[in-house]
Amino acid sequence: MAGGERIFVQAIRRYCAEHGISVDVRAGGWLISMRRGEMRRFAFGYDIGLNSAIAHRLASDKSATAEALTLEGVSCIAHHLFLNPKLGIHVAGADWHQRMLALLAQNPQGVVVKPNEGTSGRAVFKVTNGEELHHAAAEVFSMSAGLVISPYVAIDDEVRVVLLDDVPLVAYSKQRGTDWRHNLDAGAKPVLLEGGEVRAACVKLAIDAARAIGIAFASIDVVRVDGAWRVLEINSGVMMEALAKQHPELVQATYDAALDRVFRRN
């Protein structure tokens, strides 16, 4: 096994070795071919291949996710889309900057600016004035075709639920450190939720969110704001690198269950 290989890749290797499935890892582990007899399946990034194309696209797009959840009456954090002005005035619109400033004015506590697509909390900015907004938008647009702006809210708790066909396989809270974000890459620590009212409420909301976009295997982040739980985002690729440091058996079992579905095992 290659040194430094992601937990996701290690889990797939282990499952395939135990079930007589050949594995061909390409592109530094970001593309994985799995073959058993005439059946070939692929994993790409952190996507194991169980979700439909439209469910994957919706989950990968923060603005589209928020719109779809709102249509279904699922409580969520708003994400307002702004397309990169480099795409042209007919795509981005002529008034994109004025609309950004209007959102900031409507949220005196500040807003959060981040790429419309992407994970791990990269290029996420808390903005409280026009100068910060200009800087954040320029930074995100330098690497992305679009950004989203959300109202800044004081998040009391954040929980991630991993679902497979509406069954919660994992639920854990993200205990943040000194950063205002709950991202695991920003230093937050995963703490398993074994049961109780919080877990039940988060699982129910996560299932509602998954059903709203028709996704089969996903990790769903929900946050508690002013005592109420809301969906923050849905991840079509299920990443559990941080959790695996504390609970490797649980992470392996979760990927095993998903791969059983991939290969149609009961």
Tab-separated table of C-alpha atoms in Angstrom:
chain	number	residue	atom	x	y	z
A	1	MET	CA	0.000	0.000	0.000
A	2	ALA	CA	1.425	3.368	-1.039
A	3	GLY	CA	2.516	5.653	1.785
A	4	GLY	CA	0.223	8.593	2.428
A	5	GLU	CA	-2.696	7.008	0.607
A	6	ARG	CA	-6.105	8.427	1.519
A	7	ILE	CA	-8.337	6.480	3.905
A	8	PHE	CA	-10.954	6.327	1.143
A	9	VAL	CA	-8.534	4.499	-1.159
A	10	GLN	CA	-7.326	2.203	1.633
A	11	ALA	CA	-10.929	1.276	2.481
A	12	ILE	CA	-11.685	0.377	-1.130
A	13	ARG	CA	-8.495	-1.692	-1.390
A	14	ARG	CA	-9.391	-3.584	1.796
A	15	TYR	CA	-12.968	-4.284	0.714
A	16	CYS	CA	-11.926	-5.470	-2.733
A	17	ALA	CA	-9.198	-7.721	-1.327
A	18	GLU	CA	-11.765	-9.401	0.926
A	19	HIS	CA	-14.291	-9.908	-1.881
A	20	GLY	CA	-12.119	-11.019	-4.782
A	21	ILE	CA	-12.387	-7.747	-6.685
A	22	SER	CA	-9.424	-6.444	-8.667
A	23	VAL	CA	-8.401	-2.824	-8.106
A	24	ASP	CA	-6.559	-0.453	-10.407
A	25	VAL	CA	-5.693	2.884	-8.785
A	26	ARG	CA	-4.940	5.712	-11.191
A	27	ALA	CA	-4.277	9.466	-11.093
A	28	GLY	CA	-2.714	9.394	-7.648
A	29	GLY	CA	-5.725	7.659	-6.144
A	30	TRP	CA	-8.386	10.001	-7.526
A	31	LEU	CA	-9.641	7.439	-10.047
A	32	ILE	CA	-10.174	3.851	-8.941
A	33	SER	CA	-11.310	1.013	-11.179
A	34	MET	CA	-12.871	-2.017	-9.469
A	35	ARG	CA	-13.571	-5.187	-11.447
A	36	ARG	CA	-15.215	-8.490	-10.607
A	37	GLY	CA	-15.748	-10.733	-13.613
A	38	GLU	CA	-17.530	-8.732	-16.290
A	39	MET	CA	-18.615	-6.042	-13.799
A	40	ARG	CA	-16.483	-2.908	-13.668
A	41	ARG	CA	-17.226	-0.025	-11.317
A	42	PHE	CA	-15.425	3.263	-10.723
A	43	ALA	CA	-14.804	5.562	-7.780
A	44	PHE	CA	-13.778	9.145	-8.512
A	45	GLY	CA	-12.517	11.579	-5.899
A	46	TYR	CA	-14.648	10.657	-2.894
A	47	ASP	CA	-17.616	9.584	-5.012
A	48	ILE	CA	-18.248	5.848	-4.893
A	49	GLY	CA	-20.699	5.817	-7.791
A	50	LEU	CA	-24.067	5.231	-6.111
A	51	ASN	CA	-25.695	8.573	-6.873
A	52	SER	CA	-27.478	9.614	-10.046
A	53	ALA	CA	-25.860	12.287	-12.189
A	54	ILE	CA	-28.480	14.904	-11.279
A	55	ALA	CA	-28.294	14.164	-7.538
A	56	HIS	CA	-24.508	14.465	-7.705
A	57	ARG	CA	-24.717	17.763	-9.613
A	58	LEU	CA	-27.250	19.230	-7.188
A	59	ALA	CA	-25.193	18.228	-4.143
A	60	SER	CA	-22.018	19.629	-5.719
A	61	ASP	CA	-23.693	23.015	-6.258
A	62	LYS	CA	-24.375	24.850	-2.977
A	63	SER	CA	-26.837	27.270	-4.538
A	64	ALA	CA	-28.776	24.539	-6.349
A	65	THR	CA	-28.912	22.471	-3.148
A	66	ALA	CA	-30.386	25.381	-1.192
A	67	GLU	CA	-32.946	26.067	-3.931
A	68	ALA	CA	-34.010	22.424	-4.128
A	69	LEU	CA	-34.334	22.118	-0.350
A	70	THR	CA	-36.378	25.318	-0.185
A	71	LEU	CA	-38.738	23.975	-2.832
A	72	GLU	CA	-39.337	20.906	-0.654
A	73	GLY	CA	-39.763	22.918	2.536
A	74	VAL	CA	-36.554	21.607	4.128
A	75	SER	CA	-35.012	24.174	6.456
A	76	CYS	CA	-31.597	25.277	5.183
A	77	ILE	CA	-29.053	28.087	5.101
A	78	ALA	CA	-29.587	30.342	2.071
A	79	HIS	CA	-26.856	30.411	-0.595
A	80	HIS	CA	-27.167	33.223	-3.165
A	81	LEU	CA	-25.360	32.528	-6.447
A	82	PHE	CA	-23.106	34.978	-8.296
A	83	LEU	CA	-21.407	33.881	-11.511
A	84	ASN	CA	-17.910	35.023	-12.408
A	85	PRO	CA	-18.043	38.285	-14.405
A	86	LYS	CA	-15.284	36.897	-16.627
A	87	LEU	CA	-17.980	34.657	-18.119
A	88	GLY	CA	-19.533	37.746	-19.690
A	89	ILE	CA	-22.284	40.226	-18.925
A	90	HIS	CA	-24.991	37.985	-20.397
A	91	VAL	CA	-24.026	35.241	-17.917
A	92	ALA	CA	-23.077	37.144	-14.775
A	93	GLY	CA	-25.374	40.133	-15.314
A	94	ALA	CA	-24.464	43.788	-15.228
A	95	ASP	CA	-25.480	44.437	-11.637
A	96	TRP	CA	-23.705	41.572	-9.835
A	97	HIS	CA	-21.619	43.880	-7.658
A	98	GLN	CA	-24.618	45.979	-6.625
A	99	ARG	CA	-26.518	42.798	-5.718
A	100	MET	CA	-23.618	41.663	-3.550
A	101	LEU	CA	-23.553	44.983	-1.724
A	102	ALA	CA	-27.325	44.813	-1.242
A	103	LEU	CA	-27.004	41.401	0.426
A	104	LEU	CA	-24.308	42.763	2.714
A	105	ALA	CA	-26.525	45.713	3.634
A	106	GLN	CA	-29.389	43.326	4.458
A	107	ASN	CA	-27.119	41.395	6.834
A	108	PRO	CA	-25.373	43.876	9.149
A	109	GLN	CA	-23.931	40.979	11.153
A	110	GLY	CA	-21.958	40.044	8.038
A	111	VAL	CA	-22.040	37.471	5.268
A	112	VAL	CA	-20.017	34.431	4.276
A	113	VAL	CA	-18.492	34.269	0.790
A	114	LYS	CA	-17.285	30.941	-0.625
A	115	PRO	CA	-17.023	28.987	-3.902
A	116	ASN	CA	-20.296	27.584	-5.170
A	117	GLU	CA	-18.587	24.233	-5.619
A	118	GLY	CA	-15.909	22.736	-3.411
A	119	THR	CA	-15.347	21.242	0.027
A	120	SER	CA	-13.120	21.431	3.107
A	121	GLY	CA	-13.759	25.100	3.816
A	122	ARG	CA	-11.187	26.414	1.350
A	123	ALA	CA	-11.494	30.048	0.227
A	124	VAL	CA	-14.255	30.783	2.751
A	125	PHE	CA	-14.439	34.379	3.959
A	126	LYS	CA	-16.436	36.152	6.646
A	127	VAL	CA	-17.225	39.637	5.353
A	128	THR	CA	-18.508	42.673	7.269
A	129	ASN	CA	-17.815	45.617	4.932
A	130	GLY	CA	-17.494	46.545	1.275
A	131	GLU	CA	-13.706	46.362	1.180
A	132	GLU	CA	-13.704	42.839	2.621
A	133	LEU	CA	-16.460	41.862	0.184
A	134	HIS	CA	-14.431	43.114	-2.783
A	135	HIS	CA	-11.356	41.164	-1.619
A	136	ALA	CA	-13.296	37.958	-0.945
A	137	ALA	CA	-15.119	38.059	-4.287
A	138	ALA	CA	-11.858	38.643	-6.169
A	139	GLU	CA	-10.176	35.726	-4.375
A	140	VAL	CA	-13.014	33.298	-5.042
A	141	PHE	CA	-13.549	34.406	-8.640
A	142	SER	CA	-9.812	33.898	-9.294
A	143	MET	CA	-10.336	30.140	-8.810
A	144	SER	CA	-14.024	29.503	-9.423
A	145	ALA	CA	-16.756	30.015	-12.009
A	146	GLY	CA	-19.173	31.098	-9.297
A	147	LEU	CA	-19.504	32.030	-5.661
A	148	VAL	CA	-22.271	31.993	-3.108
A	149	ILE	CA	-23.083	34.465	-0.376
A	150	SER	CA	-24.858	33.360	2.792
A	151	PRO	CA	-25.899	35.406	5.793
A	152	TYR	CA	-23.400	34.989	8.614
A	153	VAL	CA	-25.101	33.172	11.465
A	154	ALA	CA	-23.795	32.150	14.871
A	155	ILE	CA	-23.650	28.361	14.629
A	156	ASP	CA	-24.080	26.730	18.015
A	157	ASP	CA	-23.481	23.167	16.798
A	158	GLU	CA	-22.716	21.391	13.541
A	159	VAL	CA	-23.411	17.710	12.911
A	160	ARG	CA	-22.550	15.511	9.938
A	161	VAL	CA	-24.783	12.569	9.092
A	162	VAL	CA	-23.696	9.903	6.606
A	163	LEU	CA	-26.689	8.250	4.964
A	164	LEU	CA	-27.029	5.201	2.747
A	165	ASP	CA	-30.547	4.792	1.331
A	166	ASP	CA	-32.008	6.848	4.208
A	167	VAL	CA	-30.182	4.728	6.806
A	168	PRO	CA	-27.844	6.715	9.097
A	169	LEU	CA	-24.506	4.910	9.184
A	170	VAL	CA	-22.573	7.636	10.998
A	171	ALA	CA	-23.495	10.790	12.907
A	172	TYR	CA	-20.955	13.011	14.608
A	173	SER	CA	-20.654	16.583	15.793
A	174	LYS	CA	-17.825	18.865	14.758
A	175	GLN	CA	-16.222	20.445	17.806
A	176	ARG	CA	-14.462	23.529	16.506
A	177	GLY	CA	-11.229	24.909	17.914
A	178	THR	CA	-10.148	28.553	17.685
A	179	ASP	CA	-11.554	29.044	14.150
A	180	TRP	CA	-15.095	30.379	13.628
A	181	ARG	CA	-15.702	27.568	11.131
A	182	HIS	CA	-16.605	23.960	11.918
A	183	ASN	CA	-14.580	22.485	9.040
A	184	LEU	CA	-12.508	19.445	9.979
A	185	ASP	CA	-9.648	20.762	7.853
A	186	ALA	CA	-9.738	23.963	9.946
A	187	GLY	CA	-9.096	22.068	13.164
A	188	ALA	CA	-12.540	20.897	14.229
A	189	LYS	CA	-12.702	17.487	15.933
A	190	PRO	CA	-15.291	14.778	15.179
A	191	VAL	CA	-17.241	13.478	18.177
A	192	LEU	CA	-19.585	10.531	17.612
A	193	LEU	CA	-23.254	10.860	18.497
A	194	GLU	CA	-24.450	7.505	19.794
A	195	GLY	CA	-28.082	8.450	20.430
A	196	GLY	CA	-30.369	11.007	21.999
A	197	GLU	CA	-32.606	13.841	20.841
A	198	VAL	CA	-29.888	15.754	18.999
A	199	ARG	CA	-28.917	12.761	16.898
A	200	ALA	CA	-32.551	11.945	16.155
A	201	ALA	CA	-33.325	15.504	15.054
A	202	CYS	CA	-30.237	15.717	12.842
A	203	VAL	CA	-30.873	12.323	11.239
A	204	LYS	CA	-34.487	13.246	10.434
A	205	LEU	CA	-33.443	16.517	8.814
A	206	ALA	CA	-30.653	14.790	6.885
A	207	ILE	CA	-33.080	12.169	5.545
A	208	ASP	CA	-35.501	14.912	4.468
A	209	ALA	CA	-32.646	16.660	2.666
A	210	ALA	CA	-31.451	13.488	0.943
A	211	ARG	CA	-34.958	12.701	-0.262
A	212	ALA	CA	-35.407	16.248	-1.528
A	213	ILE	CA	-32.627	15.827	-4.096
A	214	GLY	CA	-32.869	12.051	-4.511
A	215	ILE	CA	-29.398	11.204	-3.286
A	216	ALA	CA	-28.515	7.678	-2.106
A	217	PHE	CA	-25.092	7.953	-0.419
A	218	ALA	CA	-24.054	11.273	1.041
A	219	SER	CA	-22.773	13.150	4.048
A	220	ILE	CA	-25.099	15.933	5.111
A	221	ASP	CA	-24.061	18.816	7.338
A	222	VAL	CA	-26.726	20.326	9.580
A	223	VAL	CA	-26.273	23.281	11.910
A	224	ARG	CA	-28.128	24.604	14.950
A	225	VAL	CA	-28.846	28.324	14.783
A	226	ASP	CA	-30.997	30.063	17.406
A	227	GLY	CA	-32.154	26.671	18.665
A	228	ALA	CA	-33.306	25.356	15.261
A	229	TRP	CA	-31.568	22.861	12.990
A	230	ARG	CA	-30.959	23.715	9.315
A	231	VAL	CA	-29.158	22.008	6.459
A	232	LEU	CA	-25.857	23.681	5.596
A	233	GLU	CA	-24.805	21.496	2.665
A	234	ILE	CA	-24.950	18.050	1.103
A	235	ASN	CA	-21.792	16.217	0.010
A	236	SER	CA	-22.086	13.617	-2.726
A	237	GLY	CA	-18.528	12.483	-2.048
A	238	VAL	CA	-18.299	10.955	1.424
A	239	MET	CA	-15.011	11.956	3.040
A	240	MET	CA	-14.172	10.499	6.467
A	241	GLU	CA	-10.413	11.022	6.701
A	242	ALA	CA	-10.547	12.841	10.060
A	243	LEU	CA	-13.071	10.440	11.586
A	244	ALA	CA	-10.941	7.450	10.569
A	245	LYS	CA	-8.146	8.572	12.891
A	246	GLN	CA	-10.441	7.882	15.861
A	247	HIS	CA	-12.870	5.271	14.538
A	248	PRO	CA	-11.237	3.327	11.683
A	249	GLU	CA	-13.548	0.309	12.055
A	250	LEU	CA	-16.676	2.458	11.745
A	251	VAL	CA	-15.334	4.207	8.672
A	252	GLN	CA	-14.420	0.889	7.038
A	253	ALA	CA	-17.859	-0.538	7.848
A	254	THR	CA	-19.525	2.519	6.281
A	255	TYR	CA	-17.588	2.216	3.041
A	256	ASP	CA	-18.154	-1.563	3.091
A	257	ALA	CA	-21.918	-1.018	3.228
A	258	ALA	CA	-21.777	1.392	0.302
A	259	LEU	CA	-19.588	-0.964	-1.734
A	260	ASP	CA	-21.980	-3.803	-1.007
A	261	ARG	CA	-24.600	-1.688	-2.783
A	262	VAL	CA	-22.215	-0.969	-5.629
A	263	PHE	CA	-21.714	-4.698	-6.164
A	264	ARG	CA	-25.324	-5.565	-5.294
A	265	ARG	CA	-24.514	-7.617	-2.224
A	266	ASN	CA	-27.240	-8.141	0.394
